[in-house]
């Protein structure tokens, strides 16, 4: 084995030369016999040093040995193409706390506790049952305070207002259009280096989530409230001149309930409500922006039906996607490849070297 390139990639029943457009690789018979006996496709990496000083690195995928002969012919010309692909953005997830309700201490009014004492108020004095000389009375109306006037501290609860917070879940980014495949051109690589106005690239708007936030508009307010006195009116007769007679009638009374404060008013504070309430959202932090770039890729025109079948089979096995092994590079195959590249954060839009390596070729 004499001249080598930096890297040789494998796909299907073909071995394609990546980044070696002016080099030629020769496989001697001993190397071919070794590959045939292992029933593998191999990728060889080395420098320009003599073979005796160069270690051989073998990456193998089982294939039919007849493929090796066709691979030898494929090495006779530079087969690498170039295509504009999307290098995806890299994100690091972090937990973001978003305020949903602003905390404020709440207060509860507790009115004064009173105790009732019942009193008897004379409404009619004792008198004779049979009067020979009538007694003289004066009728008076008295206002009896049953509840005394007092002041109590009163609190009005805080008032809230609702605002909408727009939390970014995913920043604006570039994505690759489904069913679109990068155009590859070996003869004129510059023709594929299209970044601006690339029909396969889509500008995706940022994804946001609207979160309702309850913010304090008016804090709790304290004020003194006058609790007025309460009275009952009692009509009673007051003796002005005693009479004369026989027999005795007892005095008459009216029972009145008097309220006495035994525990003053209280304002209870609840500190637990003073804590802000948050919603935790997983948000991405951009570590590397997405960008379109030109990379070495497989030439579509060189893919045989058998190559595509092997690619489809390997893609279905590795990715777990349902894929018909048709031997045609149809939209279903392109979309399955795109989804796999997106899942693995690979360059998207063409069959690149890193995609082949991820698929196990």
Tab-separated table of C-alpha atoms in Angstrom:
chain	number	residue	atom	x	y	z
A	1	UNK	CA	0.000	0.000	0.000
A	2	UNK	CA	1.826	3.141	-1.171
A	3	UNK	CA	0.110	6.562	-1.365
A	4	UNK	CA	-2.670	7.413	1.061
A	5	UNK	CA	-5.159	10.188	1.798
A	6	UNK	CA	-6.157	11.648	5.117
A	7	UNK	CA	-9.454	9.740	5.393
A	8	UNK	CA	-11.552	7.274	3.413
A	9	UNK	CA	-15.288	6.923	4.207
A	10	UNK	CA	-17.563	3.964	3.523
A	11	UNK	CA	-21.195	3.756	2.498
A	12	UNK	CA	-23.235	0.870	1.114
A	13	UNK	CA	-21.224	-1.191	-1.341
A	14	UNK	CA	-18.978	1.730	-2.247
A	15	UNK	CA	-15.980	3.389	-0.645
A	16	UNK	CA	-15.756	7.084	-1.328
A	17	UNK	CA	-12.725	9.311	-1.084
A	18	UNK	CA	-13.195	12.303	1.233
A	19	UNK	CA	-10.961	15.372	0.815
A	20	UNK	CA	-8.365	13.673	-1.436
A	21	UNK	CA	-9.084	15.240	-4.789
A	22	UNK	CA	-5.502	15.187	-6.071
A	23	UNK	CA	-4.254	11.950	-4.470
A	24	UNK	CA	-4.486	8.386	-5.743
A	25	UNK	CA	-4.647	5.320	-3.534
A	26	UNK	CA	-3.384	1.918	-4.670
A	27	UNK	CA	-4.306	-1.352	-2.990
A	28	UNK	CA	-1.841	-4.158	-3.689
A	29	UNK	CA	-2.960	-7.785	-3.990
A	30	UNK	CA	-1.882	-8.653	-0.458
A	31	UNK	CA	-4.067	-5.837	0.914
A	32	UNK	CA	-6.991	-6.960	-1.238
A	33	UNK	CA	-6.600	-10.558	-0.091
A	34	UNK	CA	-6.549	-9.375	3.495
A	35	UNK	CA	-9.758	-7.383	2.961
A	36	UNK	CA	-11.419	-10.272	1.090
A	37	UNK	CA	-10.555	-12.771	3.808
A	38	UNK	CA	-12.083	-10.454	6.438
A	39	UNK	CA	-15.156	-9.953	4.204
A	40	UNK	CA	-15.110	-6.243	5.096
A	41	UNK	CA	-14.904	-2.750	3.710
A	42	UNK	CA	-12.049	-0.831	5.295
A	43	UNK	CA	-11.112	2.749	5.770
A	44	UNK	CA	-7.412	3.510	5.949
A	45	UNK	CA	-5.995	6.625	7.558
A	46	UNK	CA	-2.344	7.622	7.448
A	47	UNK	CA	0.014	10.511	6.747
A	48	UNK	CA	2.414	10.889	3.807
A	49	UNK	CA	5.052	8.832	5.700
A	50	UNK	CA	6.333	5.538	4.206
A	51	UNK	CA	3.989	2.565	4.747
A	52	UNK	CA	6.418	0.845	7.063
A	53	UNK	CA	6.158	3.734	9.525
A	54	UNK	CA	2.418	4.284	9.155
A	55	UNK	CA	-0.065	2.468	11.406
A	56	UNK	CA	-3.135	1.121	9.629
A	57	UNK	CA	-6.507	1.993	11.170
A	58	UNK	CA	-9.320	-0.305	10.078
A	59	UNK	CA	-13.011	0.604	10.396
A	60	UNK	CA	-15.026	-2.305	9.085
A	61	UNK	CA	-18.609	-3.048	8.091
A	62	UNK	CA	-19.465	-6.508	6.757
A	63	UNK	CA	-20.138	-6.588	3.007
A	64	UNK	CA	-19.690	-8.935	0.074
A	65	UNK	CA	-16.044	-9.345	-0.921
A	66	UNK	CA	-16.776	-8.577	-4.584
A	67	UNK	CA	-17.288	-4.978	-3.558
A	68	UNK	CA	-13.563	-4.561	-2.966
A	69	UNK	CA	-12.760	-4.873	-6.673
A	70	UNK	CA	-15.160	-2.074	-7.517
A	71	UNK	CA	-13.746	0.018	-4.708
A	72	UNK	CA	-10.284	-0.312	-6.189
A	73	UNK	CA	-11.575	1.242	-9.408
A	74	UNK	CA	-13.328	3.973	-7.446
A	75	UNK	CA	-9.979	5.035	-6.028
A	76	UNK	CA	-8.583	5.836	-9.448
A	77	UNK	CA	-10.197	9.309	-9.541
A	78	UNK	CA	-11.145	11.919	-6.988
A	79	UNK	CA	-14.786	11.231	-6.198
A	80	UNK	CA	-15.393	13.704	-3.412
A	81	UNK	CA	-18.145	16.273	-3.958
A	82	UNK	CA	-18.999	19.377	-1.993
A	83	UNK	CA	-22.364	20.568	-0.752
A	84	UNK	CA	-23.778	23.393	1.334
A	85	UNK	CA	-25.068	21.830	4.541
A	86	UNK	CA	-26.464	23.182	7.781
A	87	UNK	CA	-24.230	22.900	10.803
A	88	UNK	CA	-26.823	22.894	13.616
A	89	UNK	CA	-26.724	25.183	16.583
A	90	UNK	CA	-25.494	23.807	19.882
A	91	UNK	CA	-27.440	24.528	23.032
A	92	UNK	CA	-26.961	23.881	26.705
A	93	UNK	CA	-30.134	23.458	28.711
A	94	UNK	CA	-30.657	25.344	31.933
A	95	UNK	CA	-33.518	25.738	34.387
A	96	UNK	CA	-35.053	29.198	34.324
A	97	UNK	CA	-37.328	30.380	37.131
A	98	UNK	CA	-40.139	32.606	35.928
A	99	UNK	CA	-42.164	34.605	38.427
A	100	UNK	CA	-45.863	33.678	38.317
A	101	UNK	CA	-47.110	35.381	41.496
A	102	UNK	CA	-45.476	38.110	43.490
A	103	UNK	CA	-45.457	37.390	47.191
A	104	UNK	CA	-46.964	39.785	49.700
A	105	UNK	CA	-47.818	39.318	53.357
A	106	UNK	CA	-51.517	38.822	53.958
A	107	UNK	CA	-53.450	40.047	56.953
A	108	UNK	CA	-56.658	38.903	58.621
A	109	UNK	CA	-58.947	41.136	60.627
A	110	UNK	CA	-60.121	39.646	63.889
A	111	UNK	CA	-62.733	41.720	65.631
A	112	UNK	CA	-62.817	42.261	69.376
A	113	UNK	CA	-64.213	39.516	71.576
A	114	UNK	CA	-67.025	40.607	73.892
A	115	UNK	CA	-68.716	39.100	76.898
A	116	UNK	CA	-72.401	39.569	77.670
A	117	UNK	CA	-73.592	40.607	81.095
A	118	UNK	CA	-77.320	40.702	81.626
A	119	UNK	CA	-78.730	43.433	83.857
A	120	UNK	CA	-82.256	44.141	85.104
A	121	UNK	CA	-83.576	47.665	84.782
A	122	UNK	CA	-86.648	48.612	86.817
A	123	UNK	CA	-89.437	49.782	84.595
A	124	UNK	CA	-92.186	50.013	87.273
A	125	UNK	CA	-91.737	50.497	91.067
A	126	UNK	CA	-93.593	48.369	93.625
A	127	UNK	CA	-97.099	49.661	94.297
A	128	UNK	CA	-100.367	48.941	96.131
A	129	UNK	CA	-102.686	46.466	94.586
A	130	UNK	CA	-105.759	48.469	95.696
A	131	UNK	CA	-104.975	52.131	95.906
A	132	UNK	CA	-107.109	54.456	98.017
A	133	UNK	CA	-104.780	57.300	97.081
A	134	UNK	CA	-103.135	56.834	93.693
A	135	UNK	CA	-99.400	57.226	93.415
A	136	UNK	CA	-97.921	59.789	91.048
A	137	UNK	CA	-95.378	58.639	88.370
A	138	UNK	CA	-93.286	60.199	85.679
A	139	UNK	CA	-92.552	58.232	82.488
A	140	UNK	CA	-88.976	58.528	81.184
A	141	UNK	CA	-87.151	56.893	78.269
A	142	UNK	CA	-83.543	56.026	78.911
A	143	UNK	CA	-80.905	55.033	76.324
A	144	UNK	CA	-78.836	52.217	77.748
A	145	UNK	CA	-75.421	51.627	76.042
A	146	UNK	CA	-75.174	47.919	75.327
A	147	UNK	CA	-71.964	48.230	73.267
A	148	UNK	CA	-69.386	50.909	73.793
A	149	UNK	CA	-67.775	52.901	71.022
A	150	UNK	CA	-64.319	51.681	69.980
A	151	UNK	CA	-61.732	51.835	67.168
A	152	UNK	CA	-60.394	48.810	65.351
A	153	UNK	CA	-57.503	48.518	62.909
A	154	UNK	CA	-58.696	47.243	59.556
A	155	UNK	CA	-56.605	46.045	56.609
A	156	UNK	CA	-57.572	45.853	52.969
A	157	UNK	CA	-55.865	43.008	51.083
A	158	UNK	CA	-53.386	43.624	48.299
A	159	UNK	CA	-54.713	44.057	44.792
A	160	UNK	CA	-53.070	42.243	41.892
A	161	UNK	CA	-52.779	42.895	38.191
A	162	UNK	CA	-52.128	40.281	35.513
A	163	UNK	CA	-49.380	40.723	32.944
A	164	UNK	CA	-48.213	38.379	30.198
A	165	UNK	CA	-44.548	37.386	30.250
A	166	UNK	CA	-43.144	35.976	27.002
A	167	UNK	CA	-40.464	33.424	27.864
A	168	UNK	CA	-38.262	32.280	24.998
A	169	UNK	CA	-38.152	28.491	24.821
A	170	UNK	CA	-36.042	28.279	21.675
A	171	UNK	CA	-34.273	31.145	19.934
A	172	UNK	CA	-34.664	31.928	16.253
A	173	UNK	CA	-32.557	29.542	14.190
A	174	UNK	CA	-31.921	28.020	10.794
A	175	UNK	CA	-33.371	24.634	9.893
A	176	UNK	CA	-33.203	22.343	6.870
A	177	UNK	CA	-36.308	21.913	4.745
A	178	UNK	CA	-37.685	18.355	4.660
A	179	UNK	CA	-37.383	16.601	1.321
A	180	UNK	CA	-34.601	18.951	0.271
A	181	UNK	CA	-31.177	17.541	-0.479
A	182	UNK	CA	-27.999	19.538	-0.953
A	183	UNK	CA	-26.878	19.737	-4.536
A	184	UNK	CA	-23.413	18.232	-4.936
A	185	UNK	CA	-21.023	19.020	-7.727
A	186	UNK	CA	-17.566	17.504	-8.121
A	187	UNK	CA	-16.599	19.410	-11.248
A	188	UNK	CA	-17.526	22.856	-9.919
A	189	UNK	CA	-17.581	22.880	-6.093
A	190	UNK	CA	-18.115	26.635	-6.013
A	191	UNK	CA	-21.516	26.143	-7.612
A	192	UNK	CA	-22.784	24.413	-4.476
A	193	UNK	CA	-21.438	26.891	-1.944
A	194	UNK	CA	-24.780	28.690	-1.737
A	195	UNK	CA	-25.557	30.181	1.659
A	196	UNK	CA	-27.699	33.237	0.913
A	197	UNK	CA	-31.121	32.449	-0.551
A	198	UNK	CA	-30.517	28.735	-0.224
A	199	UNK	CA	-33.912	27.096	-0.913
A	200	UNK	CA	-33.162	24.304	1.562
A	201	UNK	CA	-32.538	26.643	4.491
A	202	UNK	CA	-35.493	27.931	6.505
A	203	UNK	CA	-35.378	30.719	9.065
A	204	UNK	CA	-37.391	29.541	12.059
A	205	UNK	CA	-38.898	32.116	14.375
A	206	UNK	CA	-38.182	31.914	18.074
A	207	UNK	CA	-40.505	29.738	20.129
A	208	UNK	CA	-41.994	31.495	23.132
A	209	UNK	CA	-44.365	30.574	25.929
A	210	UNK	CA	-46.800	33.073	27.357
A	211	UNK	CA	-46.901	32.952	31.147
A	212	UNK	CA	-49.415	34.868	33.236
A	213	UNK	CA	-47.816	36.788	36.060
A	214	UNK	CA	-49.706	38.078	39.083
A	215	UNK	CA	-47.986	41.263	40.230
A	216	UNK	CA	-48.897	43.440	43.201
A	217	UNK	CA	-50.686	46.540	41.967
A	218	UNK	CA	-51.762	47.978	45.333
A	219	UNK	CA	-50.117	46.717	48.556
A	220	UNK	CA	-52.172	45.995	51.698
A	221	UNK	CA	-53.635	49.142	53.253
A	222	UNK	CA	-54.313	49.747	56.957
A	223	UNK	CA	-56.925	52.086	58.384
A	224	UNK	CA	-58.699	52.768	61.658
A	225	UNK	CA	-62.363	51.923	61.664
A	226	UNK	CA	-64.780	53.413	64.150
A	227	UNK	CA	-67.153	50.911	65.685
A	228	UNK	CA	-70.033	53.050	66.983
A	229	UNK	CA	-71.753	52.473	70.290
A	230	UNK	CA	-75.044	50.619	70.344
A	231	UNK	CA	-77.992	51.540	72.577
A	232	UNK	CA	-81.377	50.245	73.576
A	233	UNK	CA	-84.190	52.465	74.720
A	234	UNK	CA	-85.935	51.509	77.959
A	235	UNK	CA	-89.178	53.143	79.032
A	236	UNK	CA	-89.579	53.274	82.797
A	237	UNK	CA	-91.828	54.954	85.361
A	238	UNK	CA	-90.257	56.985	88.109
A	239	UNK	CA	-92.258	57.437	91.343
A	240	UNK	CA	-92.876	61.091	92.171
A	241	UNK	CA	-95.434	60.699	95.023
A	242	UNK	CA	-96.352	57.517	96.848
A	243	UNK	CA	-99.983	56.474	97.076
A	244	UNK	CA	-102.061	54.676	99.756
A	245	UNK	CA	-103.931	51.419	99.577
A	246	UNK	CA	-104.051	47.715	100.428
A	247	UNK	CA	-102.023	44.807	99.105
A	248	UNK	CA	-98.610	45.038	97.394
A	249	UNK	CA	-97.584	44.494	93.802
A	250	UNK	CA	-93.861	43.809	93.131
A	251	UNK	CA	-91.706	46.050	90.969
A	252	UNK	CA	-91.347	45.267	87.245
A	253	UNK	CA	-88.025	44.873	85.442
A	254	UNK	CA	-86.637	44.560	81.882
A	255	UNK	CA	-83.539	42.488	81.165
A	256	UNK	CA	-80.892	44.157	78.984
A	257	UNK	CA	-77.719	42.458	77.632
A	258	UNK	CA	-74.603	44.571	78.014
A	259	UNK	CA	-71.527	43.708	75.854
A	260	UNK	CA	-68.090	44.145	77.437
A	261	UNK	CA	-64.823	43.771	75.459
A	262	UNK	CA	-62.664	41.032	76.923
A	263	UNK	CA	-60.197	40.693	73.996
A	264	UNK	CA	-59.235	43.631	71.828
A	265	UNK	CA	-59.192	43.531	68.031
A	266	UNK	CA	-56.245	41.752	66.387
A	267	UNK	CA	-54.666	41.839	62.904
A	268	UNK	CA	-53.050	38.492	62.106
A	269	UNK	CA	-50.180	38.462	59.596
A	270	UNK	CA	-49.446	35.439	57.400
A	271	UNK	CA	-45.787	35.499	56.355
A	272	UNK	CA	-45.993	32.334	54.256
A	273	UNK	CA	-47.773	34.220	51.495
A	274	UNK	CA	-44.898	36.711	51.252
A	275	UNK	CA	-42.809	34.221	49.250
A	276	UNK	CA	-42.732	34.662	45.486
A	277	UNK	CA	-44.070	31.785	43.414
A	278	UNK	CA	-42.135	30.622	40.357
A	279	UNK	CA	-42.513	28.234	37.450
A	280	UNK	CA	-39.374	26.407	36.409
A	281	UNK	CA	-38.889	26.133	32.647
A	282	UNK	CA	-36.089	24.369	30.800
A	283	UNK	CA	-34.582	26.875	28.381
A	284	UNK	CA	-31.642	26.503	25.987
A	285	UNK	CA	-28.498	28.599	26.159
A	286	UNK	CA	-26.904	29.096	22.760
A	287	UNK	CA	-23.322	27.869	22.715
A	288	UNK	CA	-22.836	27.838	18.944
A	289	UNK	CA	-25.090	29.458	16.376
A	290	UNK	CA	-26.334	27.453	13.400
A	291	UNK	CA	-24.517	28.204	10.184
A	292	UNK	CA	-24.487	27.071	6.587
A	293	UNK	CA	-21.154	25.824	5.328
A	294	UNK	CA	-19.648	23.830	2.523
A	295	UNK	CA	-18.530	20.305	3.403
A	296	UNK	CA	-17.182	17.313	1.521
A	297	UNK	CA	-19.995	14.854	0.816
A	298	UNK	CA	-20.896	11.872	-1.327
A	299	UNK	CA	-21.665	12.428	-4.980
A	300	UNK	CA	-25.275	11.439	-5.512
A	301	UNK	CA	-24.644	10.534	-9.113
A	302	UNK	CA	-22.193	7.830	-8.020
A	303	UNK	CA	-24.657	6.027	-5.762
A	304	UNK	CA	-25.949	2.770	-7.190
A	305	UNK	CA	-29.290	1.223	-6.353
A	306	UNK	CA	-27.516	-1.354	-4.205
A	307	UNK	CA	-25.608	1.423	-2.381
A	308	UNK	CA	-28.855	3.214	-1.557
A	309	UNK	CA	-30.473	-0.039	-0.384
A	310	UNK	CA	-27.630	-0.652	2.047
A	311	UNK	CA	-27.799	2.960	3.218
A	312	UNK	CA	-31.567	2.667	3.748
A	313	UNK	CA	-31.219	-0.584	5.649
A	314	UNK	CA	-28.501	0.750	7.916
A	315	UNK	CA	-30.399	3.998	8.485
A	316	UNK	CA	-33.572	2.113	9.431
A	317	UNK	CA	-31.658	-0.181	11.781
A	318	UNK	CA	-29.669	2.517	13.537
A	319	UNK	CA	-32.376	5.200	13.760
A	320	UNK	CA	-35.366	2.914	14.343
A	321	UNK	CA	-37.340	4.702	11.633
A	322	UNK	CA	-39.719	2.800	9.374
A	323	UNK	CA	-38.126	2.980	5.942
A	324	UNK	CA	-38.787	1.064	2.727
A	325	UNK	CA	-35.563	-0.289	1.229
A	326	UNK	CA	-36.322	0.783	-2.331
A	327	UNK	CA	-32.871	1.571	-3.668
A	328	UNK	CA	-34.065	5.066	-4.584
A	329	UNK	CA	-33.057	8.305	-2.926
A	330	UNK	CA	-36.679	9.347	-2.465
A	331	UNK	CA	-38.154	11.956	-0.118
A	332	UNK	CA	-38.797	9.343	2.580
A	333	UNK	CA	-35.097	8.424	2.603
A	334	UNK	CA	-34.006	12.061	2.573
A	335	UNK	CA	-36.367	12.919	5.432
A	336	UNK	CA	-35.273	9.876	7.449
A	337	UNK	CA	-31.649	10.905	6.934
A	338	UNK	CA	-32.476	14.489	7.930
A	339	UNK	CA	-34.292	13.369	11.089
A	340	UNK	CA	-31.347	11.178	12.043
A	341	UNK	CA	-28.919	14.058	11.487
A	342	UNK	CA	-31.097	16.358	13.592
A	343	UNK	CA	-31.310	13.779	16.369
A	344	UNK	CA	-27.532	13.307	16.422
A	345	UNK	CA	-26.773	17.041	15.929
A	346	UNK	CA	-24.938	16.296	12.687
A	347	UNK	CA	-24.487	18.514	9.649
A	348	UNK	CA	-27.781	18.354	7.778
A	349	UNK	CA	-28.685	18.155	4.118
A	350	UNK	CA	-26.145	15.783	2.542
A	351	UNK	CA	-24.380	12.471	3.144
A	352	UNK	CA	-21.304	13.778	4.909
A	353	UNK	CA	-18.426	11.895	6.455
A	354	UNK	CA	-19.671	12.391	10.031
A	355	UNK	CA	-23.087	11.016	9.023
A	356	UNK	CA	-21.452	7.893	7.599
A	357	UNK	CA	-19.414	7.424	10.745
A	358	UNK	CA	-22.486	7.858	12.950
A	359	UNK	CA	-24.329	5.240	10.908
A	360	UNK	CA	-21.483	2.817	11.503
A	361	UNK	CA	-19.981	2.727	8.033
